[in-house]
Amino acid sequence: MAIDTLYVLVEEPSMELALQSLLPRMLRQGISAKILQFRCKDDLLKQLPQRLAGYAQWLPETSMVLVLVDRDDDDCLQLKARLEQMAHHAGLGTRQAPLKDRFKVINRIAVEELEAWFFGDWNAVRAAYPKVEATVPNKAGYRDPDAIKGGTWEALERELQRKGYFKEGLRKLELARSVSTYMDIQNNRSQSFQCLRDTLAKL
């Protein structure tokens, strides 16, 4: 049965802003996305079991749930297992582990965080902030957007400040809105972005 609604649970407002721009380009025509933003990652994880239990009671056949969280300093496999367990406890099959050959929940992790997706599409960053250097992705520490050490948003802040942007500190909402507008969903070096894109393309 065709999916017409995707409920997206995110942990913070910058991810919501980015997805408002990205999802219409990532989902096939006919699927609408309804984004629910939580106060933070801990808040999302705390409320998720009850939220999923609620979905299990009324979610239509034509709807699906996407849970999207940052890895941050968590072990990726342990975090994914925790999300999967919450869904199963609510009686909902996941894409990774369907129940009776059906799934209603997709769990995805941004590695390490949203800003890794921006490093993965440096052309989009340069379109929004033209003074940044084109060669940044070639630097040793940035070649794998999902493996940047010391905090991805901190690294992005340093590169932007080096060229005169955000001298008073990175404004993450402004950044998310500006960069996501220019992102090319088919060309992103972040593997976690690619996994999300490819999963949504199959809906």
N, CA, C and O of each residue as an XYZ file, in Angstrom:
812
protein
N       0.841     -1.197      0.000
C       0.000      0.000      0.000
C       0.879      1.251      0.000
O       1.862      1.319      0.738
N       0.533      2.226     -0.814
C       1.335      3.432     -0.950
C       1.288      4.278      0.325
O       0.248      4.399      0.971
N       2.437      4.856      0.667
C       2.541      5.734      1.820
C       2.196      7.158      1.395
O       2.674      7.633      0.365
N       1.360      7.842      2.191
C       1.039      9.230      1.869
C       1.461     10.216      2.957
O       1.457     11.424      2.725
N       1.829      9.714      4.151
C       2.220     10.607      5.243
C       3.424     10.028      5.988
O       3.444      8.848      6.339
N       4.413     10.866      6.220
C       5.586     10.476      6.999
C       5.688     11.398      8.201
O       5.869     12.607      8.059
N       5.567     10.804      9.408
C       5.728     11.565     10.646
C       7.210     11.512     11.026
O       7.771     10.431     11.208
N       7.835     12.678     11.144
C       9.277     12.758     11.366
C       9.538     13.346     12.749
O       9.113     14.463     13.045
N      10.236     12.593     13.590
C      10.569     13.041     14.944
C      12.034     13.447     14.977
O      12.915     12.639     14.684
N      12.297     14.715     15.339
C      13.663     15.230     15.366
C      13.955     15.851     16.718
O      13.042     16.189     17.472
N      15.234     15.996     17.016
C      15.624     16.383     18.370
C      15.831     17.874     18.578
O      15.916     18.329     19.718
N      15.916     18.644     17.500
C      16.185     20.071     17.702
C      15.772     20.876     16.475
O      15.569     20.313     15.399
N      15.645     22.207     16.635
C      15.058     23.031     15.580
C      15.885     23.158     14.312
O      15.313     23.329     13.236
N      17.220     23.081     14.395
C      18.006     23.222     13.164
C      17.774     22.037     12.229
O      17.749     22.211     11.010
N      17.603     20.834     12.784
C      17.284     19.683     11.947
C      15.907     19.853     11.307
O      15.711     19.511     10.141
N      14.967     20.379     12.069
C      13.633     20.622     11.512
C      13.703     21.580     10.334
O      13.087     21.335      9.297
N      14.448     22.672     10.486
C      14.569     23.642      9.410
C      15.220     23.039      8.176
O      14.773     23.283      7.056
N      16.275     22.253      8.373
C      16.945     21.622      7.236
C      15.997     20.659      6.513
O      15.940     20.644      5.284
N      15.263     19.865      7.279
C      14.364     18.885      6.665
C      13.186     19.542      5.959
O      12.666     18.991      4.989
N      12.762     20.701      6.426
C      11.688     21.408      5.731
C      12.081     21.705      4.294
O      11.235     21.730      3.400
N      13.369     21.931      4.081
C      13.868     22.172      2.728
C      14.180     20.873      1.992
O      13.927     20.756      0.793
N      14.732     19.896      2.715
C      15.234     18.676      2.071
C      14.158     17.645      1.766
O      14.180     17.034      0.698
N      13.217     17.438      2.681
C      12.254     16.350      2.512
C      11.400     16.458      1.249
O      11.160     15.437      0.604
N      10.936     17.637      0.868
C      10.159     17.699     -0.377
C      10.944     17.203     -1.589
O      10.358     16.760     -2.577
N      12.278     17.280     -1.508
C      13.111     16.803     -2.617
C      13.523     15.338     -2.445
O      13.997     14.711     -3.393
N      13.344     14.795     -1.242
C      13.756     13.420     -0.960
C      12.598     12.432     -1.034
O      12.808     11.233     -1.220
N      11.383     12.934     -0.891
C      10.204     12.068     -0.896
C       9.518     12.127     -2.246
O       9.487     13.173     -2.895
N       8.973     11.001     -2.661
C       8.251     11.006     -3.945
C       7.006     11.877     -3.819
O       6.488     12.108     -2.726
N       6.551     12.346     -4.954
C       5.352     13.175     -4.978
C       4.175     12.385     -4.416
O       3.978     11.218     -4.757
N       3.404     13.025     -3.560
C       2.267     12.353     -2.944
C       2.478     12.001     -1.492
O       1.527     11.642     -0.797
N       3.732     12.100     -1.011
C       4.020     11.859      0.403
C       4.238     13.201      1.095
O       5.114     13.970      0.700
N       3.452     13.479      2.117
C       3.636     14.697      2.902
C       4.360     14.357      4.198
O       4.150     13.295      4.783
N       5.216     15.279      4.638
C       5.982     15.077      5.868
C       5.466     15.995      6.956
O       5.273     17.190      6.733
N       5.243     15.433      8.136
C       4.832     16.201      9.306
C       5.942     16.068     10.346
O       6.158     14.989     10.897
N       6.643     17.169     10.610
C       7.823     17.142     11.472
C       7.454     17.552     12.894
O       6.826     18.588     13.113
N       7.851     16.730     13.846
C       7.641     17.025     15.263
C       9.002     17.214     15.912
O       9.821     16.295     15.933
N       9.241     18.411     16.442
C      10.526     18.740     17.042
C      10.444     18.646     18.563
O       9.483     19.121     19.170
N      11.455     18.030     19.176
C      11.565     17.929     20.620
C      12.576     18.953     21.139
O      13.254     19.615     20.353
N      12.671     19.077     22.435
C      13.551     20.097     23.017
C      15.025     19.756     22.815
O      15.854     20.645     22.621
N      15.344     18.469     22.862
C      16.724     18.024     22.719
C      16.700     16.508     22.500
O      15.635     15.892     22.483
N      17.859     15.932     22.338
C      17.952     14.493     22.115
C      17.427     13.709     23.309
O      16.683     12.743     23.142
N      17.814     14.123     24.516
C      17.345     13.417     25.714
C      15.823     13.463     25.824
O      15.187     12.484     26.217
N      15.254     14.600     25.474
C      13.800     14.748     25.527
C      13.126     13.809     24.525
O      12.129     13.162     24.845
N      13.671     13.739     23.324
C      13.108     12.836     22.317
C      13.160     11.389     22.798
O      12.164     10.669     22.737
N      14.331     10.972     23.276
C      14.489      9.583     23.702
C      13.608      9.260     24.912
O      13.121      8.139     25.053
N      13.412     10.245     25.774
C      12.562     10.033     26.947
C      11.102      9.854     26.551
O      10.399      9.006     27.101
N      10.654     10.660     25.592
C       9.252     10.627     25.202
C       8.941      9.580     24.127
O       7.778      9.253     23.889
N       9.972      9.066     23.492
C       9.753      8.195     22.341
C       8.928      6.944     22.646
O       8.039      6.626     21.856
N       9.164      6.214     23.740
C       8.346      5.013     23.979
C       6.852      5.315     24.033
O       6.051      4.597     23.434
N       6.476      6.367     24.743
C       5.064      6.724     24.839
C       4.531      7.211     23.490
O       3.402      6.901     23.112
N       5.347      7.968     22.778
C       4.926      8.469     21.471
C       4.683      7.313     20.504
O       3.691      7.311     19.775
N       5.587      6.330     20.495
C       5.435      5.186     19.597
C       4.233      4.328     19.989
O       3.530      3.802     19.125
N       4.003      4.190     21.290
C       2.828      3.440     21.752
C       1.547      4.102     21.258
O       0.581      3.427     20.903
N       1.554      5.438     21.240
C       0.403      6.155     20.720
C       0.217      5.928     19.235
O      -0.900      5.701     18.772
N       1.310      5.989     18.486
C       1.223      5.733     17.053
C       0.686      4.333     16.775
O      -0.082      4.129     15.835
N       1.095      3.378     17.596
C       0.668      1.988     17.392
C      -0.845      1.843     17.488
O      -1.420      0.911     16.924
N      -1.491      2.761     18.200
C      -2.938      2.680     18.390
C      -3.731      3.241     17.220
O      -4.859      2.810     16.978
N      -3.158      4.203     16.484
C      -4.001      4.874     15.492
C      -3.347      5.099     14.125
O      -4.011      5.560     13.197
N      -2.070      4.783     13.989
C      -1.374      5.109     12.748
C      -2.014      4.396     11.550
O      -2.101      3.168     11.546
N      -2.456      5.134     10.551
C      -3.078      4.505      9.373
C      -2.091      3.652      8.591
O      -0.876      3.796      8.729
N      -2.629      2.767      7.776
C      -1.792      1.913      6.939
C      -0.928      2.733      5.990
O       0.153      2.298      5.592
N      -1.406      3.912      5.632
C      -0.697      4.731      4.651
C       0.303      5.696      5.288
O       0.841      6.571      4.611
N       0.552      5.536      6.592
C       1.478      6.429      7.291
C       2.668      5.655      7.840
O       2.595      4.450      8.081
N       3.763      6.379      8.030
C       4.980      5.788      8.568
C       5.674      6.804      9.458
O       5.421      8.004      9.355
N       6.549      6.324     10.331
C       7.257      7.189     11.276
C       8.757      7.117     10.996
O       9.321      6.035     10.841
N       9.391      8.290     10.935
C      10.845      8.377     10.831
C      11.377      9.013     12.110
O      10.988     10.127     12.462
N      12.262      8.309     12.802
C      12.928      8.838     13.996
C      14.363      9.170     13.606
O      15.114      8.302     13.162
N      14.734     10.433     13.777
C      16.058     10.887     13.340
C      16.768     11.576     14.492
O      16.312     12.609     14.981
N      17.882     11.007     14.925
C      18.648     11.578     16.038
C      20.118     11.676     15.653
O      20.595     10.952     14.778
N      20.832     12.587     16.323
C      22.281     12.686     16.157
C      22.967     11.585     16.952
O      22.501     11.179     18.017
N      24.065     11.121     16.421
C      24.853     10.157     17.199
C      25.550     10.838     18.357
O      25.598     10.290     19.459
N      26.092     12.025     18.127
C      26.895     12.726     19.132
C      28.020     11.803     19.602
O      28.790     11.301     18.783
N      28.121     11.580     20.901
C      29.197     10.728     21.426
C      28.733      9.297     21.694
O      29.490      8.498     22.244
N      27.518      8.969     21.319
C      27.001      7.625     21.564
C      27.631      6.612     20.617
O      28.099      6.957     19.532
N      27.631      5.369     21.046
C      27.977      4.276     20.150
C      26.836      4.099     19.163
O      25.689      3.912     19.569
N      27.135      4.154     17.874
C      26.093      4.162     16.851
C      25.234      2.895     16.906
O      24.009      2.967     16.802
N      25.872      1.745     17.068
C      25.128      0.486     17.083
C      24.242      0.383     18.320
O      23.112     -0.100     18.242
N      24.755      0.834     19.454
C      23.964      0.790     20.688
C      22.771      1.740     20.616
O      21.673      1.406     21.060
N      22.998      2.924     20.055
C      21.910      3.885     19.912
C      20.845      3.341     18.963
O      19.650      3.449     19.238
N      21.274      2.764     17.861
C      20.318      2.196     16.902
C      19.538      1.047     17.554
O      18.327      0.931     17.364
N      20.223      0.214     18.309
C      19.547     -0.897     18.982
C      18.517     -0.393     19.981
O      17.447     -0.982     20.130
N      18.843      0.696     20.661
C      17.899      1.282     21.621
C      16.636      1.774     20.909
O      15.524      1.551     21.387
N      16.809      2.434     19.782
C      15.661      2.917     19.013
C      14.816      1.750     18.495
O      13.586      1.797     18.531
N      15.481      0.722     18.021
C      14.773     -0.442     17.507
C      13.954     -1.116     18.613
O      12.813     -1.523     18.396
N      14.555     -1.227     19.796
C      13.874     -1.863     20.924
C      12.634     -1.082     21.335
O      11.605     -1.679     21.652
N      12.720      0.234     21.334
C      11.558      1.055     21.681
C      10.400      0.800     20.722
O       9.250      0.678     21.145
N      10.704      0.721     19.449
C       9.653      0.472     18.458
C       9.018     -0.894     18.667
O       7.795     -1.022     18.623
N       9.825     -1.899     18.890
C       9.297     -3.254     19.071
C       8.457     -3.370     20.336
O       7.444     -4.068     20.359
N       8.892     -2.675     21.398
C       8.103     -2.692     22.635
C       6.726     -2.054     22.423
O       5.763     -2.386     23.113
N       6.652     -1.136     21.460
C       5.372     -0.503     21.144
C       4.545     -1.355     20.175
O       3.408     -1.016     19.846
N       5.135     -2.459     19.729
C       4.432     -3.329     18.789
C       4.546     -2.902     17.343
O       3.742     -3.307     16.503
N       5.552     -2.077     17.047
C       5.745     -1.574     15.690
C       6.987     -2.184     15.059
O       8.067     -2.162     15.649
N       6.832     -2.719     13.880
C       7.975     -3.228     13.143
C       8.805     -2.089     12.594
O       8.285     -1.009     12.316
N      10.101     -2.330     12.438
C      11.007     -1.326     11.887
C      11.518     -1.804     10.537
O      11.383     -2.972     10.174
N      12.102     -0.878      9.813
C      12.651     -1.256      8.513
C      13.740     -2.307      8.678
O      13.876     -3.203      7.845
N      14.508     -2.197      9.742
C      15.588     -3.152      9.985
C      15.055     -4.493     10.475
O      15.618     -5.542     10.162
N      13.970     -4.457     11.243
C      13.409     -5.678     11.824
C      11.883     -5.622     11.752
O      11.237     -5.274     12.740
N      11.300     -5.957     10.606
C       9.839     -5.913     10.454
C       9.152     -6.930     11.368
O       9.754     -7.920     11.784
N       7.886     -6.664     11.667
C       7.041     -7.613     12.375
C       5.996     -8.120     11.395
O       5.253     -7.336     10.804
N       5.941     -9.439     11.225
C       5.028    -10.052     10.261
C       5.214     -9.446      8.865
O       4.255     -9.143      8.155
N       6.487     -9.285      8.508
C       6.856     -8.769      7.181
C       6.396     -7.340      6.927
O       6.297     -6.921      5.774
N       6.114     -6.590      7.982
C       5.674     -5.208      7.819
C       6.453     -4.310      8.772
O       6.857     -4.728      9.857
N       6.651     -3.080      8.347
C       7.298     -2.120      9.246
C       6.603     -0.774      9.140
O       6.067     -0.397      8.098
N       6.633     -0.058     10.277
C       6.011      1.264     10.341
C       6.990      2.341     10.802
O       6.680      3.531     10.747
N       8.171      1.921     11.257
C       9.132      2.872     11.824
C      10.473      2.741     11.098
O      10.968      1.642     10.851
N      11.032      3.885     10.770
C      12.387      3.954     10.213
C      13.245      4.714     11.216
O      12.944      5.861     11.547
N      14.301      4.088     11.695
C      15.235      4.743     12.614
C      16.503      5.114     11.859
O      17.140      4.262     11.240
N      16.864      6.389     11.916
C      18.065      6.850     11.233
C      18.868      7.753     12.162
O      18.309      8.492     12.972
N      20.199      7.676     12.027
C      21.108      8.429     12.883
C      21.977      9.326     12.013
O      22.601      8.869     11.055
N      22.009     10.613     12.362
C      22.920     11.543     11.702
C      24.279     11.426     12.393
O      24.394     11.651     13.597
N      25.293     11.075     11.624
C      26.627     10.827     12.185
C      27.554     11.957     11.745
O      27.742     12.155     10.545
N      28.117     12.675     12.649
C      27.925     12.731     14.097
C      26.704     13.577     14.431
O      26.032     13.378     15.443
N      26.441     14.551     13.519
C      25.302     15.438     13.723
C      24.964     16.103     12.390
O      25.627     15.862     11.382
N      23.950     16.921     12.395
C      23.462     17.555     11.168
C      24.575     18.205     10.358
O      24.603     18.097      9.132
N      25.490     18.878     11.043
C      26.515     19.630     10.320
C      27.422     18.740      9.477
O      28.077     19.235      8.560
N      27.479     17.430      9.765
C      28.239     16.520      8.907
C      27.642     16.480      7.503
O      28.365     16.335      6.517
N      26.308     16.610      7.418
C      25.658     16.639      6.101
C      26.082     17.878      5.327
O      26.180     17.840      4.101
N      26.336     18.985      6.040
C      26.776     20.204      5.372
C      28.216     20.051      4.869
O      28.542     20.493      3.767
N      29.071     19.428      5.677
C      30.421     19.128      5.194
C      30.358     18.203      3.976
O      31.210     18.270      3.089
N      29.342     17.344      3.945
C      29.202     16.408      2.831
C      28.799     17.065      1.528
O      28.974     16.479      0.459
N      28.263     18.271      1.599
C      27.895     19.030      0.402
C      28.501     20.424      0.540
O      27.798     21.402      0.791
N      29.802     20.491      0.374
C      30.513     21.751      0.590
C      30.126     22.807     -0.439
O      30.234     24.003     -0.168
N      29.678     22.380     -1.612
C      29.221     23.351     -2.605
C      28.022     24.139     -2.075
O      27.873     25.327     -2.361
N      27.171     23.462     -1.301
C      26.022     24.155     -0.712
C      26.470     25.165      0.334
O      25.921     26.263      0.422
N      27.470     24.790      1.128
C      28.018     25.732      2.119
C      28.599     26.955      1.408
O      28.393     28.088      1.843
N      29.317     26.724      0.327
C      29.928     27.834     -0.418
C      28.882     28.689     -1.113
O      29.076     29.893     -1.280
N      27.773     28.078     -1.522
C      26.706     28.865     -2.138
C      26.081     29.826     -1.116
O      25.721     30.957     -1.444
N      25.964     29.350      0.120
C      25.391     30.188      1.181
C      26.413     31.172      1.744
O      26.068     32.287      2.136
N      27.683     30.742      1.780
C      28.742     31.565      2.374
C      29.940     31.556      1.414
O      30.882     30.787      1.603
N      29.901     32.405      0.391
C      30.835     32.316     -0.743
C      32.309     32.499     -0.411
O      33.168     32.099     -1.197
N      32.617     33.089      0.727
C      34.036     33.360      1.023
C      34.779     32.136      1.555
O      36.008     32.153      1.612
N      34.070     31.078      1.947
C      34.781     29.914      2.484
C      35.602     29.239      1.383
O      35.254     29.312      0.204
N      36.669     28.596      1.774
C      37.589     27.993      0.811
C      36.988     26.740      0.182
O      36.354     25.933      0.862
N      37.192     26.589     -1.112
C      36.688     25.426     -1.835
C      37.424     24.156     -1.441
O      36.888     23.059     -1.596
N      38.643     24.290     -0.936
C      39.490     23.129     -0.658
C      39.283     22.534      0.735
O      39.960     21.571      1.094
N      38.371     23.082      1.516
C      38.171     22.592      2.889
C      37.931     21.084      2.943
O      38.533     20.421      3.788
N      37.071     20.499      2.075
C      36.823     19.053      2.169
C      38.054     18.191      1.892
O      38.051     16.996      2.188
N      39.108     18.789      1.326
C      40.329     18.036      1.039
C      41.275     17.978      2.227
O      42.261     17.242      2.202
N      40.983     18.748      3.266
C      41.831     18.714      4.451
C      41.732     17.352      5.124
O      40.681     16.710      5.108
N      42.829     16.927      5.708
C      42.908     15.576      6.266
C      41.767     15.259      7.228
O      41.221     14.157      7.193
N      41.408     16.195      8.071
C      40.398     15.917      9.086
C      38.970     15.977      8.592
O      38.042     15.631      9.323
N      38.783     16.418      7.340
C      37.433     16.647      6.834
C      37.049     15.731      5.668
O      35.949     15.855      5.130
N      37.916     14.836      5.279
C      37.645     14.032      4.079
C      36.458     13.100      4.247
O      35.753     12.805      3.283
N      36.237     12.640      5.462
C      35.045     11.842      5.772
C      34.156     12.686      6.675
O      34.466     12.859      7.854
N      33.048     13.220      6.139
C      32.211     14.118      6.940
C      31.672     13.484      8.217
O      31.414     14.186      9.194
N      31.500     12.167      8.219
C      30.945     11.474      9.377
C      32.011     11.102     10.415
O      31.692     10.492     11.435
N      33.261     11.463     10.162
C      34.343     11.080     11.082
C      35.158     12.281     11.527
O      36.310     12.131     11.934
N      34.575     13.471     11.454
C      35.287     14.670     11.889
C      35.421     14.657     13.415
O      34.440     14.468     14.134
N      36.624     14.858     13.885
C      36.903     14.793     15.320
C      36.668     16.144     15.991
O      36.846     17.200     15.383
N      36.263     16.082     17.262
C      36.173     17.290     18.064
C      34.903     18.090     17.885
O      34.838     19.249     18.294
N      33.887     17.488     17.279
C      32.618     18.192     17.109
C      32.472     18.762     15.715
O      33.267     19.602     15.294
N      31.456     18.308     14.996
C      31.281     18.730     13.606
C      30.861     20.186     13.504
O      31.376     20.922     12.662
N      29.923     20.613     14.360
C      29.490     22.007     14.247
C      30.602     22.956     14.673
O      30.712     24.062     14.143
N      31.430     22.530     15.633
C      32.557     23.360     16.038
C      33.555     23.522     14.884
O      34.107     24.602     14.675
N      33.777     22.432     14.143
C      34.684     22.498     12.990
C      34.126     23.420     11.916
O      34.862     24.200     11.312
N      32.829     23.326     11.684
C      32.207     24.183     10.682
C      32.252     25.644     11.122
O      32.491     26.538     10.310
N      32.021     25.876     12.408
C      32.109     27.235     12.932
C      33.498     27.814     12.700
O      33.624     28.973     12.304
N      34.542     27.026     12.939
C      35.916     27.509     12.743
C      36.161     27.907     11.293
O      36.754     28.951     11.020
N      35.700     27.069     10.365
C      35.927     27.367      8.953
C      35.168     28.614      8.507
O      35.674     29.405      7.711
N      33.971     28.782      9.016
C      33.184     29.966      8.657
C      33.759     31.226      9.293
O      33.834     32.273      8.650
N      34.164     31.122     10.555
C      34.733     32.284     11.238
C      36.061     32.701     10.609
O      36.410     33.881     10.607
N      36.789     31.741     10.082
C      38.066     32.046      9.433
C      37.881     33.010      8.261
O      38.795     33.753      7.905
N      36.695     32.988      7.673
C      36.404     33.866      6.543
C      35.453     35.007      6.918
O      34.884     35.662      6.044
N      35.288     35.237      8.214
C      34.553     36.409      8.656
C      33.083     36.199      8.965
O      32.383     37.158      9.294
N      32.595     34.965      8.868
C      31.188     34.695      9.173
C      31.036     34.300     10.652
O      31.935     33.700     11.241
N      29.895     34.645     11.230
C      29.523     34.207     12.582
C      30.611     34.529     13.617
O      30.985     33.678     14.424
N      31.100     35.741     13.579
C      32.167     36.122     14.507
C      31.732     36.041     15.968
O      32.556     35.845     16.861
N      30.424     36.193     16.202
C      29.905     36.116     17.568
C      29.455     34.707     17.940
O      28.868     34.505     19.003
N      29.724     33.744     17.083
C      29.315     32.369     17.351
C      28.337     31.866     16.310
O      27.545     32.632     15.761
N      28.399     30.582     16.047
C      27.565     29.976     15.006
C      26.084     30.051     15.373
O      25.680     29.629     16.457
N      25.288     30.587     14.464
C      23.839     30.609     14.628
C      23.275     29.435     13.833
O      23.103     29.507     12.617
N      22.994     28.358     14.553
C      22.706     27.084     13.892
C      21.420     27.118     13.072
O      21.334     26.461     12.034
N      20.429     27.867     13.520
C      19.184     27.940     12.759
C      19.409     28.653     11.426
O      18.936     28.201     10.384
N      20.125     29.752     11.471
C      20.436     30.490     10.242
C      21.253     29.622      9.293
O      20.999     29.593      8.089
N      22.226     28.923      9.841
C      23.068     28.042      9.035
C      22.236     26.954      8.362
O      22.370     26.719      7.161
N      21.377     26.292      9.136
C      20.567     25.201      8.599
C      19.656     25.691      7.485
O      19.522     25.044      6.447
N      19.037     26.828      7.707
C      18.120     27.374      6.696
C      18.883     27.744      5.427
O      18.423     27.461      4.321
N      20.040     28.372      5.581
C      20.797     28.860      4.430
C      21.394     27.728      3.602
O      21.252     27.707      2.380
N      22.071     26.776      4.274
C      22.787     25.732      3.546
C      21.829     24.716      2.934
O      22.026     24.304      1.791
N      20.803     24.306      3.664
C      19.899     23.265      3.164
C      19.209     23.693      1.873
O      18.867     22.851      1.042
N      19.004     24.996      1.702
C      18.369     25.505      0.483
C      19.155     25.123     -0.761
O      18.572     24.893     -1.820
N      20.478     25.054     -0.636
C      21.340     24.802     -1.781
C      21.785     23.345     -1.907
O      22.468     23.000     -2.871
N      21.419     22.496     -0.972
C      21.953     21.138     -0.980
C      21.444     20.316     -2.155
O      20.271     20.379     -2.525
N      22.353     19.547     -2.727
C      22.047     18.616     -3.813
C      21.900     17.235     -3.186
O      22.895     16.640     -2.773
N      20.683     16.717     -3.108
C      20.478     15.471     -2.368
C      21.143     14.273     -3.040
O      21.376     13.253     -2.392
N      21.450     14.386     -4.323
C      22.078     13.267     -5.027
C      23.594     13.254     -4.882
O      24.246     12.270     -5.234
N      24.151     14.332     -4.370
C      25.608     14.412     -4.254
C      25.986     14.902     -2.869
O      26.109     16.103     -2.629
N      26.167     13.961     -1.970
C      26.556     14.279     -0.603
C      27.496     13.184     -0.119
O      27.178     11.999     -0.210
N      28.649     13.584      0.395
C      29.664     12.606      0.792
C      29.395     11.972      2.144
O      30.069     11.010      2.512
N      28.424     12.485      2.896
C      28.104     11.908      4.199
C      27.336     10.599      4.018
O      26.267     10.574      3.408
N      27.890      9.525      4.552
C      27.232      8.230      4.420
C      25.903      8.196      5.157
O      24.957      7.554      4.700
N      25.819      8.888      6.308
C      24.556      8.884      7.048
C      23.471      9.624      6.268
O      22.300      9.248      6.330
N      23.850     10.670      5.536
C      22.880     11.355      4.677
C      22.458     10.434      3.538
O      21.274     10.355      3.209
N      23.407      9.746      2.941
C      23.099      8.830      1.850
C      22.128      7.734      2.295
O      21.217      7.367      1.552
N      22.325      7.214      3.504
C      21.435      6.158      4.025
C      20.022      6.683      4.180
O      19.068      5.993      3.822
N      19.868      7.886      4.704
C      18.540      8.470      4.846
C      17.910      8.692      3.482
O      16.763      8.307      3.250
N      18.655      9.310      2.585
C      18.137      9.589      1.240
C      17.686      8.322      0.530
O      16.600      8.289     -0.049
N      18.508      7.280      0.569
C      18.195      6.046     -0.148
C      17.004      5.319      0.474
O      16.209      4.699     -0.232
N      16.887      5.401      1.801
C      15.746      4.773      2.472
C      14.449      5.467      2.088
O      13.454      4.810      1.778
N      14.459      6.792      2.108
C      13.240      7.535      1.785
C      12.865      7.363      0.313
O      11.684      7.408     -0.032
N      13.850      7.169     -0.547
C      13.563      6.984     -1.959
C      12.789      5.697     -2.222
O      12.127      5.559     -3.251
N      12.877      4.752     -1.278
C      12.209      3.457     -1.450
C      10.775      3.460     -0.942
O      10.056      2.482     -1.147
N      10.343      4.515     -0.295
C       8.974      4.545      0.248
C       7.971      4.585     -0.899
O       6.764      4.614     -0.662
